[in-house]
Short mmCIF file of C-alpha atoms in Angstrom, two decimals:
data_model
loop_
_atom_site.label_atom_id
_atom_site.label_comp_id
_atom_site.label_asym_id
_atom_site.label_seq_id
_atom_site.Cartn_x
_atom_site.Cartn_y
_atom_site.Cartn_z
CA MET A 7 0.22 0.02 -0.05
CA GLU A 8 1.41 3.48 -1.17
CA ARG A 9 2.00 5.67 1.89
CA ARG A 10 -0.53 8.67 2.90
CA TYR A 11 0.64 12.03 2.78
CA ASN A 12 -0.06 12.57 6.45
CA PHE A 13 -0.34 16.60 7.70
CA ASN A 14 -1.94 15.16 11.38
CA ALA A 15 -1.49 17.52 14.05
CA GLY A 16 0.03 14.72 16.24
CA PRO A 17 0.84 11.52 16.86
CA SER A 18 1.52 13.14 13.31
CA ALA A 19 4.00 12.28 10.93
CA LEU A 20 7.30 9.71 11.72
CA PRO A 21 10.16 9.62 9.10
CA GLN A 22 10.28 6.89 6.24
CA ASP A 23 13.81 6.13 7.51
CA VAL A 24 12.91 5.70 11.52
CA LEU A 25 9.79 3.60 10.84
CA ASN A 26 11.96 0.99 8.31
CA HIS A 27 14.56 1.26 10.60
CA ALA A 28 12.37 0.41 13.64
CA GLN A 29 11.09 -2.49 11.58
CA ALA A 30 13.40 -3.98 10.91
CA GLU A 31 14.85 -4.42 14.90
CA LEU A 32 11.24 -5.14 16.26
CA LEU A 33 11.16 -8.24 16.23
CA ASN A 34 15.49 -8.70 17.14
CA TYR A 35 17.18 -5.77 18.57
CA GLN A 36 20.77 -5.58 17.14
CA GLN A 37 20.74 -9.91 17.32
CA GLN A 38 19.80 -10.35 20.66
CA GLY A 39 16.41 -12.43 19.44
CA MET A 40 14.34 -9.73 21.58
CA SER A 41 12.43 -6.22 20.66
CA ILE A 42 13.68 -3.53 22.33
CA MET A 43 10.76 -3.91 24.17
CA GLU A 44 11.12 -6.65 26.02
CA PHE A 45 13.86 -5.54 27.52
CA SER A 46 14.77 -4.64 30.96
CA HIS A 47 15.02 -0.80 31.24
CA ARG A 48 18.02 -1.79 34.01
CA SER A 49 20.13 -3.32 31.26
CA LYS A 50 23.24 -2.21 29.42
CA GLU A 51 20.80 -2.60 25.34
CA TYR A 52 18.28 -0.50 27.20
CA GLN A 53 20.75 1.65 29.35
CA LYS A 54 22.93 2.98 25.74
CA ILE A 55 19.43 3.70 24.20
CA HIS A 56 18.53 6.06 27.33
CA ASP A 57 21.58 8.14 27.47
CA GLY A 58 22.53 8.49 23.99
CA ALA A 59 18.63 9.77 23.37
CA ASN A 60 19.94 12.45 25.92
CA GLU A 61 23.65 13.21 24.85
CA LEU A 62 22.16 13.54 21.15
CA LEU A 63 19.37 15.54 22.39
CA ARG A 64 22.01 17.78 23.84
CA GLU A 65 24.49 18.06 21.31
CA LEU A 66 21.46 18.34 18.51
CA LEU A 67 20.02 21.32 20.30
CA GLN A 68 23.12 22.90 21.93
CA ILE A 69 21.83 22.15 25.73
CA PRO A 70 23.95 24.05 28.47
CA ASP A 71 25.87 21.64 30.94
CA ASP A 72 24.41 23.85 34.05
CA TYR A 73 20.57 22.26 32.41
CA GLU A 74 19.10 18.51 32.80
CA VAL A 75 17.27 16.59 30.39
CA LEU A 76 14.32 14.19 31.54
CA PHE A 77 12.22 11.38 29.73
CA LEU A 78 8.81 11.45 31.97
CA GLN A 79 5.28 10.62 30.91
CA GLY A 80 2.16 12.27 31.13
CA GLY A 81 2.47 14.38 27.96
CA ALA A 82 2.66 17.86 28.56
CA SER A 83 -0.69 17.88 29.93
CA LEU A 84 1.11 16.68 33.26
CA GLN A 85 3.55 19.07 33.12
CA PHE A 86 -0.01 21.27 33.37
CA SER A 87 0.75 20.76 37.37
CA MET A 88 3.99 19.57 37.46
CA ILE A 89 6.07 22.81 37.12
CA PRO A 90 3.11 24.82 39.69
CA MET A 91 3.17 22.18 42.24
CA ASN A 92 7.07 21.90 42.64
CA PHE A 93 7.81 26.03 41.80
CA LEU A 94 5.15 28.05 42.66
CA GLN A 95 4.93 28.70 46.26
CA THR A 96 2.89 30.58 48.77
CA GLY A 97 3.05 34.66 48.21
CA GLN A 98 4.36 34.03 44.16
CA GLN A 99 2.34 34.13 41.24
CA GLY A 100 2.50 31.57 37.99
CA ASN A 101 2.28 35.00 34.78
CA TYR A 102 0.35 32.77 32.08
CA PHE A 103 0.36 34.30 28.35
CA LEU A 104 -2.43 33.17 26.19
CA THR A 105 -2.60 32.34 22.77
CA GLY A 106 -4.59 29.93 22.80
CA SER A 107 -6.23 26.26 24.36
CA TRP A 108 -3.08 25.37 25.22
CA SER A 109 -1.81 27.72 27.08
CA GLN A 110 -5.43 28.55 29.12
CA LYS A 111 -5.54 24.52 29.97
CA ALA A 112 -1.88 25.47 31.11
CA LEU A 113 -3.44 28.44 32.82
CA LYS A 114 -6.13 26.73 34.78
CA GLU A 115 -4.25 23.82 36.10
CA ALA A 116 -2.04 26.01 37.81
CA GLN A 117 -4.91 27.97 38.92
CA LYS A 118 -6.28 24.70 40.92
CA LEU A 119 -2.71 25.04 42.74
CA GLY A 120 -2.24 28.82 43.07
CA ASP A 121 -2.21 32.72 42.63
CA THR A 122 -1.86 32.95 38.76
CA TYR A 123 -2.44 35.91 36.20
CA VAL A 124 -2.48 36.95 32.94
CA GLY A 125 0.73 38.86 31.58
CA GLY A 126 -0.30 39.32 28.23
CA SER A 127 -3.18 37.52 25.66
CA SER A 128 -3.90 37.44 22.27
CA GLU A 129 -7.76 35.67 23.25
CA GLN A 130 -9.40 38.98 22.59
CA ASP A 131 -8.55 38.53 18.61
CA ASP A 132 -9.35 35.08 18.59
CA PHE A 133 -5.93 34.17 18.79
CA LYS A 134 -4.69 34.90 16.10
CA ARG A 135 -2.06 36.59 16.78
CA ILE A 136 0.96 36.87 19.22
CA PRO A 137 0.83 39.14 22.04
CA GLU A 138 3.47 42.09 21.12
CA LEU A 139 6.51 41.73 23.10
CA ASP A 140 6.45 45.38 24.56
CA THR A 141 2.62 44.81 25.79
CA LEU A 142 3.94 42.02 28.58
CA GLN A 143 3.09 42.70 31.96
CA TYR A 144 5.70 41.28 35.28
CA SER A 145 5.17 41.62 38.46
CA ASN A 146 8.33 41.58 41.09
CA LYS A 147 5.80 38.25 42.48
CA ASP A 148 6.34 36.17 39.56
CA ALA A 149 7.17 32.81 40.36
CA TYR A 150 7.86 32.00 36.56
CA VAL A 151 6.59 33.25 33.28
CA HIS A 152 4.89 30.43 31.01
CA LEU A 153 4.01 30.69 27.62
CA THR A 154 3.59 27.88 24.56
CA SER A 155 5.65 28.54 21.61
CA ASN A 156 3.52 27.03 19.01
CA ASN A 157 -0.34 26.69 19.10
CA THR A 158 -1.47 24.39 16.71
CA ILE A 159 -5.18 25.26 16.82
CA HIS A 160 -4.63 28.26 15.44
CA GLY A 161 -1.62 28.42 13.91
CA THR A 162 -0.02 30.94 15.48
CA GLN A 163 4.00 30.73 16.81
CA TRP A 164 6.36 32.76 18.52
CA LYS A 165 9.13 34.32 16.78
CA GLU A 166 11.00 35.64 19.67
CA PHE A 167 10.76 35.41 23.49
CA PRO A 168 10.48 37.45 26.20
CA LYS A 169 13.88 38.69 27.87
CA HIS A 170 13.34 38.26 31.32
CA ASN A 171 15.82 38.69 33.41
CA HIS A 172 13.59 38.80 37.25
CA SER A 173 11.85 35.45 36.80
CA PRO A 174 12.36 32.06 34.67
CA ILE A 175 10.85 31.67 31.78
CA ILE A 176 9.18 28.43 31.32
CA ALA A 177 7.50 26.96 27.74
CA ASP A 178 5.82 24.33 26.43
CA MET A 179 7.47 23.81 23.00
CA SER A 180 5.75 20.02 22.22
CA SER A 181 4.84 21.46 18.71
CA ASP A 182 7.73 23.38 17.86
CA ILE A 183 10.75 22.04 19.63
CA LEU A 184 13.74 20.41 16.93
CA SER A 185 12.27 22.76 14.38
CA ARG A 186 14.44 25.49 14.54
CA SER A 187 17.46 26.67 16.44
CA LEU A 188 16.49 27.65 20.18
CA PRO A 189 18.03 30.06 22.41
CA ILE A 190 17.70 27.98 26.23
CA ASP A 191 19.59 29.54 27.95
CA GLN A 192 16.94 32.40 27.70
CA PHE A 193 14.47 29.23 29.13
CA GLY A 194 14.33 27.91 32.97
CA LEU A 195 12.50 24.67 31.89
CA ILE A 196 10.91 23.56 28.43
CA TYR A 197 8.69 20.48 28.03
CA ALA A 198 7.20 18.85 25.21
CA GLY A 199 5.39 16.07 24.80
CA ALA A 200 6.91 13.64 21.41
CA GLN A 201 4.62 13.47 19.15
CA LYS A 202 5.34 16.11 17.24
CA ASN A 203 8.87 16.49 15.91
CA LEU A 204 10.54 13.96 18.65
CA GLY A 205 8.61 10.91 18.73
CA PRO A 206 5.40 8.78 18.90
CA ALA A 207 3.04 9.94 21.52
CA GLY A 208 4.67 8.09 25.39
CA VAL A 209 7.28 10.33 25.82
CA THR A 210 7.74 13.90 27.45
CA VAL A 211 10.96 15.65 27.05
CA VAL A 212 11.71 18.26 30.39
CA ILE A 213 15.25 20.35 29.88
CA LEU A 214 15.18 21.89 32.89
CA LYS A 215 17.65 24.38 34.68
CA LYS A 216 19.46 22.78 37.32
CA ASP A 217 19.18 26.28 39.89
CA MET A 218 15.15 26.07 39.50
CA LEU A 219 15.62 22.44 41.37
CA LYS A 220 16.22 24.56 44.45
CA ASN A 221 13.12 26.03 44.20
CA ILE A 222 10.44 22.72 44.67
CA PRO A 223 8.94 22.08 48.31
CA ASN A 224 9.95 19.20 50.09
CA GLN A 225 5.98 17.88 50.53
CA LEU A 226 5.32 16.96 46.58
CA PRO A 227 4.44 13.21 45.87
CA THR A 228 7.48 11.43 44.84
CA MET A 229 7.14 11.60 40.99
CA LEU A 230 5.70 14.76 40.96
CA ASP A 231 9.07 15.90 42.19
CA TYR A 232 11.45 16.99 39.29
CA ARG A 233 14.13 15.92 41.82
CA THR A 234 12.98 12.30 41.96
CA HIS A 235 13.77 12.05 37.99
CA VAL A 236 16.88 14.21 37.89
CA ASP A 237 18.31 12.01 40.93
CA LYS A 238 17.64 8.33 39.09
CA LYS A 239 18.74 10.28 35.28
CA SER A 240 14.49 9.64 34.88
CA LEU A 241 14.83 5.32 35.33
CA TYR A 242 12.73 5.77 39.07
CA ASN A 243 10.16 3.81 37.60
CA THR A 244 9.97 1.57 34.05
CA PRO A 245 9.71 4.57 31.29
CA PRO A 246 8.42 4.26 27.94
CA SER A 247 11.07 2.44 26.76
CA PHE A 248 9.72 2.22 23.09
CA ALA A 249 9.01 6.10 23.04
CA ILE A 250 12.25 6.76 23.62
CA TYR A 251 14.08 4.64 21.05
CA MET A 252 11.73 5.98 18.68
CA LEU A 253 13.23 9.12 19.87
CA SER A 254 16.81 8.06 19.72
CA LEU A 255 16.19 7.09 16.27
CA VAL A 256 14.33 10.68 14.93
CA LEU A 257 17.10 12.30 16.64
CA GLU A 258 19.63 10.01 14.30
CA TRP A 259 17.72 11.09 11.90
CA THR A 260 17.68 14.64 12.13
CA LYS A 261 21.45 14.23 12.69
CA THR A 262 22.18 13.14 9.39
CA LYS A 263 19.68 15.68 7.88
CA GLY A 264 21.86 17.90 8.69
CA GLY A 265 20.91 18.86 12.40
CA ILE A 266 18.72 21.92 13.37
CA LYS A 267 20.40 24.53 11.04
CA GLU A 268 19.33 22.26 7.82
CA ILE A 269 15.42 21.29 9.59
CA GLU A 270 15.21 24.52 10.02
CA LYS A 271 15.96 25.78 6.03
CA MET A 272 13.37 22.87 5.33
CA ASN A 273 11.13 23.53 6.84
CA ALA A 274 11.56 27.43 5.98
CA GLU A 275 10.71 26.19 2.48
CA LYS A 276 7.46 23.97 3.31
CA THR A 277 6.01 26.91 5.50
CA LYS A 278 6.96 29.52 2.37
CA LEU A 279 5.27 27.10 -0.54
CA LEU A 280 2.00 26.64 1.33
CA TYR A 281 1.88 29.48 2.16
CA ASP A 282 2.12 30.99 -1.29
CA THR A 283 -0.15 28.84 -2.81
CA ILE A 284 -2.65 30.70 -0.14
CA ASP A 285 -2.17 33.91 -0.58
CA SER A 286 -1.89 33.39 -4.41
CA SER A 287 -4.98 32.45 -4.39
CA LYS A 288 -6.69 36.00 -4.04
CA GLY A 289 -8.80 35.07 -1.13
CA PHE A 290 -10.66 31.94 -2.16
CA TYR A 291 -7.87 30.41 0.81
CA SER A 292 -7.73 32.25 3.50
CA GLY A 293 -5.31 32.08 6.33
CA THR A 294 -6.86 32.49 9.57
CA ALA A 295 -3.69 33.97 11.64
CA GLU A 296 -2.10 36.90 11.16
CA THR A 297 0.81 37.63 8.82
CA ALA A 298 4.01 38.33 11.50
CA SER A 299 2.43 35.48 13.80
CA ARG A 300 2.20 32.45 10.97
CA SER A 301 3.24 29.12 12.79
CA SER A 302 6.03 27.18 10.56
CA MET A 303 4.13 24.37 11.86
CA ASN A 304 0.81 24.15 11.87
CA VAL A 305 -0.87 26.13 8.66
CA THR A 306 -4.61 26.90 8.86
CA PHE A 307 -6.62 28.32 6.66
CA ASN A 308 -10.40 28.78 5.55
CA LEU A 309 -12.12 28.11 2.10
CA PRO A 310 -15.82 30.73 1.17
CA GLY A 311 -18.19 28.88 2.63
CA LYS A 312 -18.48 25.76 4.56
CA GLU A 313 -19.86 23.38 2.03
CA LEU A 314 -16.94 24.06 -0.49
CA GLU A 315 -14.90 23.31 2.81
CA GLU A 316 -15.87 19.63 3.18
CA LEU A 317 -15.82 19.24 -0.28
CA PHE A 318 -12.32 20.15 -0.07
CA LEU A 319 -11.73 17.82 2.71
CA HIS A 320 -13.84 15.20 0.95
CA GLU A 321 -11.66 15.31 -2.46
CA ALA A 322 -8.01 15.94 -0.25
CA ALA A 323 -9.20 12.19 1.43
CA GLU A 324 -9.72 10.81 -2.15
CA GLU A 325 -6.44 11.47 -3.40
CA GLY A 326 -4.82 10.72 -0.20
CA PHE A 327 -4.93 13.40 2.49
CA VAL A 328 -5.23 12.83 5.56
CA GLY A 329 -5.49 15.35 8.46
CA LEU A 330 -6.63 18.03 6.86
CA LYS A 331 -9.15 19.26 8.66
CA GLY A 332 -9.27 21.82 11.25
CA HIS A 333 -9.51 21.39 14.87
CA ARG A 334 -12.93 20.80 16.34
CA SER A 335 -12.99 24.19 18.47
CA VAL A 336 -12.27 26.40 15.39
CA GLY A 337 -13.18 24.60 11.89
CA GLY A 338 -11.56 25.14 9.34
CA CYS A 339 -8.51 23.53 7.88
CA ARG A 340 -5.52 22.62 8.95
CA ALA A 341 -2.13 21.36 7.51
CA SER A 342 0.69 20.29 10.13
CA ILE A 343 3.98 20.23 8.53
CA TYR A 344 6.40 18.76 11.77
CA ASN A 345 9.90 17.89 10.33
CA ALA A 346 9.09 14.14 9.02
CA VAL A 347 6.62 15.46 6.69
CA PRO A 348 8.68 15.75 3.51
CA LEU A 349 8.34 18.80 0.87
CA GLU A 350 7.02 16.22 -2.01
CA SER A 351 3.99 16.26 0.14
CA VAL A 352 3.57 19.71 0.68
CA ARG A 353 4.56 19.99 -2.88
CA ALA A 354 1.44 17.12 -3.90
CA LEU A 355 -0.74 19.67 -1.27
CA SER A 356 -0.03 22.93 -2.63
CA ASP A 357 -0.76 20.94 -6.15
CA PHE A 358 -4.17 19.79 -5.16
CA MET A 359 -5.08 22.90 -3.53
CA GLN A 360 -4.63 24.81 -6.42
CA THR A 361 -6.46 22.13 -8.46
CA PHE A 362 -9.07 22.44 -6.44
CA HIS A 363 -9.40 26.07 -6.58
CA HIS A 364 -9.42 26.56 -10.39
CA LYS A 365 -11.78 23.68 -10.43
CA HIS A 366 -14.62 25.59 -7.95
CA ASN A 367 -13.77 28.72 -8.29
CA ILE A 368 -16.85 31.13 -7.47
#
């Protein structure tokens, strides 16, 4: 069967080379007579994978030595709770910048655990843009500042990050980590569910500045305390070993592609092609995000009318395109063009969009 054009928002496309590699080793990992899913997480075979993934992620993202790298479970959604549990103390506030559904959910969890406020938001504009840096508000009571770097539902992305020296910046980078160069040292903590650019669902990466650990209270449940996972190198309990194995293969693939700089170039080419297709349609396709805030990972757009939109999705599915329906909360269309989505798939989508436009233009 031919593979489809996968534009799913998450879980999303994985590199073909990675899938082939995993398939070849699935039943017999490195001639050991067992699947990697069957190895003990205390075995030397798995330990090599675990350590290698950590080291390669550090290399690719140029993570400084004063940061820890953790492989956790529970997705980014568990981090919504762990962050305030570990860092939001009495007398402090969590400062949240709202740019979409995921930042709203992070705020909602923090509100259950301590004092919070919204230091910046684009909700009044239906989250079609990222707030301007000079409009963001801070307080000397900030325990941390939280943002979501890329917004999968609304198709917006922070192009530049706030620089704030008084409290650590924490970022949910689930949907754009590994897609571009990052100023790691601007952040106190970065977290990312793997199922966009890092691998399959099941593992969450946390990049944590070591200085943050001194702020953690002692009464936390063991599994919800970052120090537990730092002390045990993410091996306090059985980790999602197969997901981490797949993560390691994706990191190796990223390196063979030339690392982050080359990946960023490829992503820029895909992004330009798709947005040019939208912009040149003279309103037949209309992007939902303001131009300056457009995401390079999730391209959101509408067609003139719901009936035409449904026809577009139907005909696209018949041509082998998957995942183009917008999030249920906003409707419309969305093409998620993460690292593993090849340029050829984006070209095929662009061609289909132009053909559909010419066929149905009113």
